[in-house]
Short mmCIF file of C-alpha atoms and ligand atoms in Angstrom, two decimals:
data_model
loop_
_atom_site.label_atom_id
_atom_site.label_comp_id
_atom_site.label_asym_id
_atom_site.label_seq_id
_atom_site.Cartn_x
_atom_site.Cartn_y
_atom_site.Cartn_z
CA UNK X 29 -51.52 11.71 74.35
CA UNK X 30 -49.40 12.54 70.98
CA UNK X 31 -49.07 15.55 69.50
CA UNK X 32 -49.44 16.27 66.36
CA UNK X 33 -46.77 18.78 64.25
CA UNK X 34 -49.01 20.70 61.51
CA UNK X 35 -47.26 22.85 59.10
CA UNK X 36 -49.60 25.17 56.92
CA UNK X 37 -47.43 25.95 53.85
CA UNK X 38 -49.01 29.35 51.72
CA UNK X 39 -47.71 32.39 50.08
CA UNK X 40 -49.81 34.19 47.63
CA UNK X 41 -52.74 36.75 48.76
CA UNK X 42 -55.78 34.37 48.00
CA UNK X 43 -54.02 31.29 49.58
CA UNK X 44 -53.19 33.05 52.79
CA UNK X 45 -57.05 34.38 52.79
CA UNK X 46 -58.28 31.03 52.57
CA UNK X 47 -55.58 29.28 55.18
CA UNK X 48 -56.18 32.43 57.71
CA UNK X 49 -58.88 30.80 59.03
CA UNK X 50 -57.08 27.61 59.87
CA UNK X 51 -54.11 28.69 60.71
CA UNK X 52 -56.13 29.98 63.88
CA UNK X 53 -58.45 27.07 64.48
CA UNK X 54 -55.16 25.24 64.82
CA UNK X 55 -54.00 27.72 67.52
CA UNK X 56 -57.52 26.47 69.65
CA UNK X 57 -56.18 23.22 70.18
CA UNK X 58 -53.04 23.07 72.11
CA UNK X 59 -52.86 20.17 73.99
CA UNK X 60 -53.43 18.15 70.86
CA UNK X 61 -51.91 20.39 68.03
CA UNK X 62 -47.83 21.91 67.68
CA UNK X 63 -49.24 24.65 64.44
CA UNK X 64 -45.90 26.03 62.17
CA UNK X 65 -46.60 28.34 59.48
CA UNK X 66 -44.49 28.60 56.31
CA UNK X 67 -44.78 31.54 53.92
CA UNK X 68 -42.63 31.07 50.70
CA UNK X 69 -44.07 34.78 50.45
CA UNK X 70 -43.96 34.25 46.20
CA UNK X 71 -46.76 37.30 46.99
CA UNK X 72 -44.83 39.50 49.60
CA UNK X 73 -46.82 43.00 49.83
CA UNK X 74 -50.03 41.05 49.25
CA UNK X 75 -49.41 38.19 51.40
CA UNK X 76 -48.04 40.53 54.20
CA UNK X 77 -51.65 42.25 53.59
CA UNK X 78 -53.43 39.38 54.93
CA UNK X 79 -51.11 37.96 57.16
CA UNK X 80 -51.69 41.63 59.16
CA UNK X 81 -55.42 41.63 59.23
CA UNK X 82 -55.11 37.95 60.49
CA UNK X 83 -52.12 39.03 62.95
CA UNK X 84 -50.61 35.70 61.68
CA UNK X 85 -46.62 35.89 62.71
CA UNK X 86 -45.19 33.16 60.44
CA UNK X 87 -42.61 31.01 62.07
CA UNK X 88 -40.71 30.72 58.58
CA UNK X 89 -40.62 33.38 55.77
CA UNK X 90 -38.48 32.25 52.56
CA UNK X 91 -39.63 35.69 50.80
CA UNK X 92 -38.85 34.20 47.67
CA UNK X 93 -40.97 37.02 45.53
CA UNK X 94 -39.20 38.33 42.23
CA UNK X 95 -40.19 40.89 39.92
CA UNK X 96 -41.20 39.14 37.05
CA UNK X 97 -40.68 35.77 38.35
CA UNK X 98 -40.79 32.93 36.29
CA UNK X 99 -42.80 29.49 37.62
CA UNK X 100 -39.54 28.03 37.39
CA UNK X 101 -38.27 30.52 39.56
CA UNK X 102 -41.31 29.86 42.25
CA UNK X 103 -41.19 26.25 42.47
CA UNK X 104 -36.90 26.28 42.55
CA UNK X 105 -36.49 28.64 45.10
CA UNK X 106 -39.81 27.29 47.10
CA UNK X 107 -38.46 23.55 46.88
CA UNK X 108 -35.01 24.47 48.71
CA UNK X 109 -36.01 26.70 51.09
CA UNK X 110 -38.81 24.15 52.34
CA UNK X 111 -36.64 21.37 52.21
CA UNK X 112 -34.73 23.66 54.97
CA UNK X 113 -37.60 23.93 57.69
CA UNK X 114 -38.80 20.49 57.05
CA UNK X 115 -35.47 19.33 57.85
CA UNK X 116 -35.34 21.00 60.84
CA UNK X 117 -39.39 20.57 61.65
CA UNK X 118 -40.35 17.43 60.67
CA UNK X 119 -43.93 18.25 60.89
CA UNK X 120 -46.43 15.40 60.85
CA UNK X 121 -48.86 16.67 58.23
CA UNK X 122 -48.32 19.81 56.00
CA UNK X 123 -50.85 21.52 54.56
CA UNK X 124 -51.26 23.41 51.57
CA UNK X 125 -53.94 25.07 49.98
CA UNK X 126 -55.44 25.04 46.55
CA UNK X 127 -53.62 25.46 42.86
CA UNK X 128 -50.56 28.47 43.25
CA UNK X 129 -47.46 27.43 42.41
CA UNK X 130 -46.40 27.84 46.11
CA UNK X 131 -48.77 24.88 46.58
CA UNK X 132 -47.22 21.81 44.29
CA UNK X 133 -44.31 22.59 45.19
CA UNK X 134 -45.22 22.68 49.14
CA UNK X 135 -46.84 19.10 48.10
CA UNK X 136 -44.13 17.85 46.39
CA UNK X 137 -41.14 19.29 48.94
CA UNK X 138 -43.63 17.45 51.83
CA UNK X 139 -43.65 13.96 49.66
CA UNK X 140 -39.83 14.27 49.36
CA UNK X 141 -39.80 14.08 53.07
CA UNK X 142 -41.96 11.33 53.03
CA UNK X 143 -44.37 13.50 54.90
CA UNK X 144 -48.05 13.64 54.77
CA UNK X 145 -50.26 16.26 52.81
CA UNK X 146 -53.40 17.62 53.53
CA UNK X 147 -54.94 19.39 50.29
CA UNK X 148 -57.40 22.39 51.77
CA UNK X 149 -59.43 22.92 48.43
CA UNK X 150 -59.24 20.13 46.92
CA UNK X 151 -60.96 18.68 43.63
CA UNK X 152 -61.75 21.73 41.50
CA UNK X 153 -61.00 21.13 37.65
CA UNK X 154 -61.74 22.21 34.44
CA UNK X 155 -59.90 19.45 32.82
CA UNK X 156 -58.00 21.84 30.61
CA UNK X 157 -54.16 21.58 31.73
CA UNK X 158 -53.81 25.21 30.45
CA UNK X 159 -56.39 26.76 31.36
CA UNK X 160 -55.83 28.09 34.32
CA UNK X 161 -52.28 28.07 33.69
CA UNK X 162 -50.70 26.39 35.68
CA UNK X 163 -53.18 26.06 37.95
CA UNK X 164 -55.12 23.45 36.73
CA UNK X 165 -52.01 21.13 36.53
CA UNK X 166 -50.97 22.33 40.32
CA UNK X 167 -53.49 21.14 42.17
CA UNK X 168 -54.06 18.03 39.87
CA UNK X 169 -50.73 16.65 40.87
CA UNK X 170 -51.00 18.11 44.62
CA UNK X 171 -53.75 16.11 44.59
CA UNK X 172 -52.33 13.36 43.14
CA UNK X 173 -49.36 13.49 46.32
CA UNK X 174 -51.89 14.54 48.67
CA UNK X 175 -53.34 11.88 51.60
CA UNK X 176 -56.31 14.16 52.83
CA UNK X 177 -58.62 15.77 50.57
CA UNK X 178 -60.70 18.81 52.55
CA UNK X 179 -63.25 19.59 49.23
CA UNK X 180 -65.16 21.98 49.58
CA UNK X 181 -68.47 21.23 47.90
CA UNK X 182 -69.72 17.91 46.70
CA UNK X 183 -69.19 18.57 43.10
CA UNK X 184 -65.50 18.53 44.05
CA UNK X 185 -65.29 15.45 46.12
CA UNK X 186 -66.79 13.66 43.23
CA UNK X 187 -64.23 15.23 40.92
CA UNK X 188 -62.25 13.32 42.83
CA UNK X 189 -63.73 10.26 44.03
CA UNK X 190 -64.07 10.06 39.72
CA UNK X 191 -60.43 10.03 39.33
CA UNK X 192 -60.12 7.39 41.86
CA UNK X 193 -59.77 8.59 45.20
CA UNK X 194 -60.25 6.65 48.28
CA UNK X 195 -63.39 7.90 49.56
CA UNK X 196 -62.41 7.58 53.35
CA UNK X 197 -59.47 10.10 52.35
CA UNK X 198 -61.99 12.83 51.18
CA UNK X 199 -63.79 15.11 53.53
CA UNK X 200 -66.77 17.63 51.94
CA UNK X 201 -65.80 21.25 54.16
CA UNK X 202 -67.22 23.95 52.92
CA UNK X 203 -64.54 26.29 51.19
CA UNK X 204 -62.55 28.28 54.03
CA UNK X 205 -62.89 32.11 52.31
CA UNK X 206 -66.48 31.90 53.45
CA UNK X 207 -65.28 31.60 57.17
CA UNK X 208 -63.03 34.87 56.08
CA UNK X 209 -65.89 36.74 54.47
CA UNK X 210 -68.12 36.09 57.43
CA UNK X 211 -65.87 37.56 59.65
CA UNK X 212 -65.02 40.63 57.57
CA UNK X 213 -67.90 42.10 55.82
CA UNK X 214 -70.24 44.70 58.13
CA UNK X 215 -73.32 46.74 56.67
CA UNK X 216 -71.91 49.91 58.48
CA UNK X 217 -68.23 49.42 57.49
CA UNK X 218 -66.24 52.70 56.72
CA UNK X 219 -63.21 53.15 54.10
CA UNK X 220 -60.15 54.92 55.36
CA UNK X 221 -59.06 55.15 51.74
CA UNK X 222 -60.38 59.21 50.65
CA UNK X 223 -61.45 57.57 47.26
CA UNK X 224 -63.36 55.23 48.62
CA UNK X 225 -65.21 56.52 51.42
CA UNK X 226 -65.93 59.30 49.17
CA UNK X 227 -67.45 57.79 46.13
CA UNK X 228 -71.39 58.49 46.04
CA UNK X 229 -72.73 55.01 46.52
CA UNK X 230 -76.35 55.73 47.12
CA UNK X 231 -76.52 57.47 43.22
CA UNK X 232 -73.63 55.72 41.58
CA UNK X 233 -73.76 51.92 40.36
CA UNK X 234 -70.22 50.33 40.41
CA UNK X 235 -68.91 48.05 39.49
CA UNK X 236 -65.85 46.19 40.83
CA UNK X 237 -62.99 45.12 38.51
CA UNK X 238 -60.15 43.04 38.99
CA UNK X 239 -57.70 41.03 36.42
CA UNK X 240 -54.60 38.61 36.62
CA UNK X 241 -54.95 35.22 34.95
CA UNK X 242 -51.49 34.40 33.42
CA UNK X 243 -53.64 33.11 30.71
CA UNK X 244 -55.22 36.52 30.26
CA UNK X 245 -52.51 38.62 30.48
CA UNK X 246 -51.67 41.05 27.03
CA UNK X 247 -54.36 41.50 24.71
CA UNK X 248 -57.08 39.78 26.55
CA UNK X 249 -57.06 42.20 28.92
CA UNK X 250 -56.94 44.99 26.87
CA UNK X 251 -60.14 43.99 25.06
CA UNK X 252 -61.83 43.88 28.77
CA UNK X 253 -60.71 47.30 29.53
CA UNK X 254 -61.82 48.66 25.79
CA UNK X 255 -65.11 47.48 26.75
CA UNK X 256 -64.79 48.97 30.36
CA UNK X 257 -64.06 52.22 28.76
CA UNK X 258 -67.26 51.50 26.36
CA UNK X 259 -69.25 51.24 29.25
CA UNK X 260 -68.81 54.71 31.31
CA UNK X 261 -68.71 56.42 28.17
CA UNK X 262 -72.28 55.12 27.69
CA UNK X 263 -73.11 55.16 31.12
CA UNK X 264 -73.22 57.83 33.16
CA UNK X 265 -73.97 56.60 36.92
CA UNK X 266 -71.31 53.77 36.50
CA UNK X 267 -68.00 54.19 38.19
CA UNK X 268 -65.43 51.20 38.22
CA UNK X 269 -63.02 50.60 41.31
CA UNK X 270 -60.53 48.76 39.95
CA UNK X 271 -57.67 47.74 42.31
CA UNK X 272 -54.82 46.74 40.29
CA UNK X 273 -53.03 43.36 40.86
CA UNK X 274 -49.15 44.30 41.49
CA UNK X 275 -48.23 42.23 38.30
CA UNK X 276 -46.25 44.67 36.35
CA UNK X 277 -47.34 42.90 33.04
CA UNK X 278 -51.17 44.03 34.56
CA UNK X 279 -50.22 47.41 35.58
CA UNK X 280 -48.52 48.61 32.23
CA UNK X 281 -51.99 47.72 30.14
CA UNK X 282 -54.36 48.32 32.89
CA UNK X 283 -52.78 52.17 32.56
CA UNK X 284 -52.80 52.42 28.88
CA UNK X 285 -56.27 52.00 28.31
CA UNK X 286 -57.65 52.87 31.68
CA UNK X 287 -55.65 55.59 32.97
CA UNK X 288 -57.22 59.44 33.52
CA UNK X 289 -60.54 57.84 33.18
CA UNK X 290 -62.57 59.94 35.47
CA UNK X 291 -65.40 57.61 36.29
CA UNK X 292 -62.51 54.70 36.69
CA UNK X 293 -60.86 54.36 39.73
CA UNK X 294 -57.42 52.63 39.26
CA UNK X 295 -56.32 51.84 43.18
CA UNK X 296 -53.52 49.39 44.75
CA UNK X 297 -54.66 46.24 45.53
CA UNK X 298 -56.66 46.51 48.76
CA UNK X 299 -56.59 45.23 52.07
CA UNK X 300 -58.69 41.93 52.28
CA UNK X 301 -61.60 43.85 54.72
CA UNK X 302 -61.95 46.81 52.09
CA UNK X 303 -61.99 44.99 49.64
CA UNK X 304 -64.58 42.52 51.01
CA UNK X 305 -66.95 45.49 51.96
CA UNK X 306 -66.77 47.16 48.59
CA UNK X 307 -68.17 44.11 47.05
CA UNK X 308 -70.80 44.22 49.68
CA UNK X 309 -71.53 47.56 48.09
CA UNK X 310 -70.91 46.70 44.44
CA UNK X 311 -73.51 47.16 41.64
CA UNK X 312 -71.63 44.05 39.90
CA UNK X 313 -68.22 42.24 40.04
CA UNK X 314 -66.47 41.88 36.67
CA UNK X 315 -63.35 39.41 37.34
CA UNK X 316 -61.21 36.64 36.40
CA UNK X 317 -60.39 35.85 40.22
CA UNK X 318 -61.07 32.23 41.99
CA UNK X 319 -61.93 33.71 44.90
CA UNK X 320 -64.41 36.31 44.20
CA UNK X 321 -66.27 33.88 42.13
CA UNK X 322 -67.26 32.30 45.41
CA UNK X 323 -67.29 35.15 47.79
CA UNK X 324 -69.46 37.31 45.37
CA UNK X 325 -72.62 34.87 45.48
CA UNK X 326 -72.65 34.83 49.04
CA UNK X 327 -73.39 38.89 49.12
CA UNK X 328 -75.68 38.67 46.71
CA UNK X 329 -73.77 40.29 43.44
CA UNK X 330 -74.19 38.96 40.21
CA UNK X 331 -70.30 38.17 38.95
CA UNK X 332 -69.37 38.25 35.06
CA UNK X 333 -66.41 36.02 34.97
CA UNK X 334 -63.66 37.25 32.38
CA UNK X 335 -62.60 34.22 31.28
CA UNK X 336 -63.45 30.74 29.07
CA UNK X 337 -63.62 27.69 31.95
CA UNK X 338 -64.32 27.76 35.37
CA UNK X 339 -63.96 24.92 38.20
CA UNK X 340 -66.47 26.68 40.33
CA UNK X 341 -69.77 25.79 38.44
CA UNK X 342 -71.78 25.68 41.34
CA UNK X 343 -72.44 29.33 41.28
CA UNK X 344 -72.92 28.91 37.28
CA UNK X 345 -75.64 26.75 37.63
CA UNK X 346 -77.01 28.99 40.43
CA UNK X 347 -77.44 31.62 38.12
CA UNK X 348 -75.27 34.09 40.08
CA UNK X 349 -72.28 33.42 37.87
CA UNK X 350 -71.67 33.57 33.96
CA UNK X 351 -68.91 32.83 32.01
CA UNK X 352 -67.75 35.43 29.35
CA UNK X 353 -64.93 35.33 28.43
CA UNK X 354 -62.42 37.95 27.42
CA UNK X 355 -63.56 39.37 23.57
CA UNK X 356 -64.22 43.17 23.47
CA UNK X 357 -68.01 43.28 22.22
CA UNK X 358 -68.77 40.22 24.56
CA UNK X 359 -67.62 42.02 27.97
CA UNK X 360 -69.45 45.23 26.71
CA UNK X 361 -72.66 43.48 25.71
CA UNK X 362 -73.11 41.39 28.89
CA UNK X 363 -71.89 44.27 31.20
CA UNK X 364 -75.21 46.33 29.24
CA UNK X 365 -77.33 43.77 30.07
CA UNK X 366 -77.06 43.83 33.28
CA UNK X 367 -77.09 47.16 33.41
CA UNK X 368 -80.09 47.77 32.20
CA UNK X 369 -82.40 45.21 32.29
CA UNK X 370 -83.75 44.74 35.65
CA UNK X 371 -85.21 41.11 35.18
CA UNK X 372 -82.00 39.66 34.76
CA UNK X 373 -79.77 41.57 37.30
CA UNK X 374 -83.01 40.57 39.97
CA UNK X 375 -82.09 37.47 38.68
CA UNK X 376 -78.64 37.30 38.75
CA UNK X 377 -78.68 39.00 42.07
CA UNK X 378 -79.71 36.29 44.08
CA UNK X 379 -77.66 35.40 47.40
CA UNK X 380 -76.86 32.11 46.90
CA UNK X 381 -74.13 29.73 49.29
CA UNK X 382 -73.25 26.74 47.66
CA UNK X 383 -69.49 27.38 48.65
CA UNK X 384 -69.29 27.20 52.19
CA UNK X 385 -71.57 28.01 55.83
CA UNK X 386 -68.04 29.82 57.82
CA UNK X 387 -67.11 26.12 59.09
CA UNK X 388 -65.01 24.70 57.13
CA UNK X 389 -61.89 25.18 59.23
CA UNK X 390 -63.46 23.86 62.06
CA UNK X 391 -64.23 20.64 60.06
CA UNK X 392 -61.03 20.54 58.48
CA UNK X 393 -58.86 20.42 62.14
CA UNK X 394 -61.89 17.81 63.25
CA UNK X 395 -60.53 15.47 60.34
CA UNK X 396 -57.20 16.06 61.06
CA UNK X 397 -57.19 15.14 64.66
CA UNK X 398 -59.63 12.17 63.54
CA UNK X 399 -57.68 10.40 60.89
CA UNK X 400 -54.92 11.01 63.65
CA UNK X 401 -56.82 8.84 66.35
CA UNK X 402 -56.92 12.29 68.36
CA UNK X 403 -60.99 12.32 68.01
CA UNK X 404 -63.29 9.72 67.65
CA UNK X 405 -65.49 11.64 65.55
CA UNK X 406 -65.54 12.29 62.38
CA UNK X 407 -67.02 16.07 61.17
CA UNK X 408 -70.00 16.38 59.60
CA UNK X 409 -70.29 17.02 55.92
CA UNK X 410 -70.71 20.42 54.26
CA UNK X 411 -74.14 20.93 52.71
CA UNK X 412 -74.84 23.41 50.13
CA UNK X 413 -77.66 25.64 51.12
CA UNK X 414 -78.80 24.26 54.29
C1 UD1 H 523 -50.36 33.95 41.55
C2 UD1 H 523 -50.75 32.48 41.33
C3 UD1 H 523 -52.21 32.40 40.89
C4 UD1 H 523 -53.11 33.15 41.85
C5 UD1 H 523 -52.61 34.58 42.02
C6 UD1 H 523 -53.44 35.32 43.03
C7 UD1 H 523 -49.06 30.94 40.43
C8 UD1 H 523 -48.31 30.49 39.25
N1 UD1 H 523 -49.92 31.94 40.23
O1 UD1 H 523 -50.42 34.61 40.28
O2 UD1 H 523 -52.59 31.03 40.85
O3 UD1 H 523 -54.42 33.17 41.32
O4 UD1 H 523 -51.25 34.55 42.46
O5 UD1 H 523 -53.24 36.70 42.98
O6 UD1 H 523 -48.87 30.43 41.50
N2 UD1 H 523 -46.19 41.11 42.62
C9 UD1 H 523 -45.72 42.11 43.44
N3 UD1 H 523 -46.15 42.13 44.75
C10 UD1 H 523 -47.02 41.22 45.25
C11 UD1 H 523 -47.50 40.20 44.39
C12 UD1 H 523 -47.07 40.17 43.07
O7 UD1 H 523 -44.95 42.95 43.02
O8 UD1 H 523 -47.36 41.30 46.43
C13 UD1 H 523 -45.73 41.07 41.19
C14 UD1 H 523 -44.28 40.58 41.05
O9 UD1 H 523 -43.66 41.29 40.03
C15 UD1 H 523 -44.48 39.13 40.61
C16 UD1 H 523 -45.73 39.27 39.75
O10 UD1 H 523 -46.55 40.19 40.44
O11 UD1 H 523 -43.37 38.65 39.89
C17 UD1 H 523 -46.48 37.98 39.49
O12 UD1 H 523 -46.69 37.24 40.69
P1 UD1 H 523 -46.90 35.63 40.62
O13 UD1 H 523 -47.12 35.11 42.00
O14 UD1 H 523 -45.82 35.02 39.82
O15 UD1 H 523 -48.20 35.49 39.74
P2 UD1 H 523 -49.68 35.97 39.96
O16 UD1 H 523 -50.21 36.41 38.67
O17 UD1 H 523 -49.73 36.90 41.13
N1 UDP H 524 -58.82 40.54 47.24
C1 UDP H 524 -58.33 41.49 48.15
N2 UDP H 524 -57.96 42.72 47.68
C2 UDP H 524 -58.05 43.06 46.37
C3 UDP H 524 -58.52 42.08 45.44
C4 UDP H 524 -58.89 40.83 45.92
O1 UDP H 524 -58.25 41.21 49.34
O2 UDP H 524 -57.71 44.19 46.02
C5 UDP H 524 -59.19 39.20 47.74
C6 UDP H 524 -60.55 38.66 47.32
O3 UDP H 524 -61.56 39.06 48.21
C7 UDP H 524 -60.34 37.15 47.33
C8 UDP H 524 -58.87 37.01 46.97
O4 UDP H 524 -58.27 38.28 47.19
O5 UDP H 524 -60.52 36.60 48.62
C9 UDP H 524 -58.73 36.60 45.54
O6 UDP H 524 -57.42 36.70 45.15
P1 UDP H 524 -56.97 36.70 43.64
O7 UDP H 524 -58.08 37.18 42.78
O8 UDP H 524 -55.68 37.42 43.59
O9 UDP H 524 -56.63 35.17 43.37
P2 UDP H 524 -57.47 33.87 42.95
O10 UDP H 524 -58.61 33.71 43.89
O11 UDP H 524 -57.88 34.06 41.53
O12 UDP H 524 -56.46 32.76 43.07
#
């Protein structure tokens, strides 16, 4: 029988969380399956992060990260130096994940080849082209180039299947960073970090912080952290962990207003299995993150989303989710709330999984080798909640 070439492309922290888990399900089917993996590295200390917990070697590394790197500088230096390996690989199907940068321009360097594209995480909009910037626009048009869909929840396939896509092309998976969480988050985990594994959990409330949107960067952000610092000066058993996103442009505010803070704890950005388990033990998650938004619901913790549009509603509508925004007296009035009235944090604090059941990789190689002829049977769908 044929085998098939499949190239995962990736490069930032949250796309090589999410493609972790299929970059390995590849690796289970060998007779069938030749897996590459391409990091354009536009992350490199935060892709090289993941790529160690995963002990995922990649075959090609462009390490195309710049300080301060401009999208034009991403998608330049990402187009030639994938146009390199796929002119040596000539993969069958590449596949790229979600809305970086790194993404469209693995979609569009694949069409130039005239090779196919698989979209993991397909279908999310907010149908605002700038907001997320540029995100919303990068995995419109890799969607747009793209020949499989893998979307993770139905409200996605239908985002699609509106704007006209076959339906035969679209699989429902379950989003992969549920298949990550469940195999990184333990009730007796311990933190090698001093900070962490000495912060007084049982009497403390925390509440986990992290910010990065291009669209939020500047004075956005510094209303969040005024309110922040609003909120432990009020409160005296809160204490914020806040690991910082490497974006200089983060860092420089994120100090100003939150730096010598006793009860805030500014931290590097941490390793994916920290991180995961400090959310487990997280009073509340304030972020403007993708990810979190759907890994947060799944433990149970009520997120307050710092920004004006979301493509993840299903957690919205399940009440574990609410949209606030950025404005100073917003983040501090909402952030009270649930701090202290009980009703609506019980409320808020319900585990809910409309984002994924830990399978989606499986289903996503199962349609690969299917539309290939390699399987005669087509996965099952994802199902929210069953
Ligand atoms: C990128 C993605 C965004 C995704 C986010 C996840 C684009 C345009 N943006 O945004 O969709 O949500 O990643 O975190 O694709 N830096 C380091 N070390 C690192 C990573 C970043 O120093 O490991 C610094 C560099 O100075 C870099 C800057 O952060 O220039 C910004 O990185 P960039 O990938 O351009 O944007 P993000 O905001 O990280
Ligand atoms: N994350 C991590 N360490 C951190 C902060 C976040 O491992 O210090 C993980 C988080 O669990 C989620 C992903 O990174 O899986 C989200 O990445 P990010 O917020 O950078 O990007 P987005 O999801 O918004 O694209």
């Amino acid at each position: 029988m044929k085998k098939i070439k499949v190239m995962t492309v990736f490069g930032t922290r949250p796309e090589a969380i999410k493609m972790a888990p299929v970059v390995l399900e590849l690796k289970k089917y060998p007779d069938l399956i030749t897996p590459i993996v391409a990091v354009t590295a536009q992350h490199r200390d935060m892709l090289d992060q993941v790529l160690n917990l995963f002990n995922i070697k990649p075959d090609y590394d462009l390490n195309i990260m710049a300080q301060g790197q401009t999208l034009f500088d991403i998608t330049t230096k990402a187009m030639n130096g994938l146009n390199e390996v796929l002119s040596k690989e000539k993969p069958d199907i590449v596949l790229v994940h979600g809305d970086t940068t790194t993404t469209f321009a693995g979609a569009l360097a694949a069409y130039y080849h005239e090779t196919a594209v698989g979209h993991v995480e397909a279908g999310l909009r907010t149908y605002n082209k700038y907001s997320p910037f540029p995100e919303e626009m990068n995995r419109k048009l890799t969607g747009a180039i793209a020949d499989l869909h893998f979307a993770p929840t139905d409200t996605a396939s239908g985002n699609l299947k509106a704007e006209g896509t076959k339906e035969d092309k679209i699989f429902v998976t379950g989003n992969t960073v549920i298949d990550a969480l469940h195999k990184t988050v333990t009730d007796d985990f311990k933190f090698d970090d001093e900070k962490l594994a000495n912060i007084d959990y049982e009497n403390k409330r925390i509440i986990l912080v992290t910010t990065h949107r291009r669209e939020n960067l500047g004075e956005p952000m510094r209303h969040v952290y005024k309110a922040l610092k609003d909120i432990v000066n009020e409160f005296d058993d809160v204490e914020i962990v806040f690991p910082v996103h490497k974006n200089p442009k983060v860092r420089e505010v994120v100090n100003e207003e939150l730096g010598n803070i006793e009860a805030v704890h500014l931290i590097d950005p941490l390793d994916y299995e920290p991180f995961a388990n400090l959310m487990h033990r997280a009073f509340l998650v304030l972020t403007d993150s993708g990810g979190i938004q759907e890994e947060a619901p799944s433990l149970g913790k009520p997120v307050l989303v710092l920004r004006d549009t979301t493509e993840r509603p299903e957690a919205v509508k399940a009440g574990t989710v609410k949209l606030i925004g950025t404005e100073r007296q917003k983040v501090y009035e909402e952030t009270k709330y649930l701090l202290t009235d009980h009703d609506e944090y019980q409320r808020m604090a319900n585990t809910c999984n409309p984002y994924g059941d830990g399978k989606a990789s499986k289903r996503i190689i199962e349609a690969i080798l299917y539309h290939y002829g390699l399987s005669q049977e087509k996965p099952d769908s994802f199902i929210a909640g069953k």
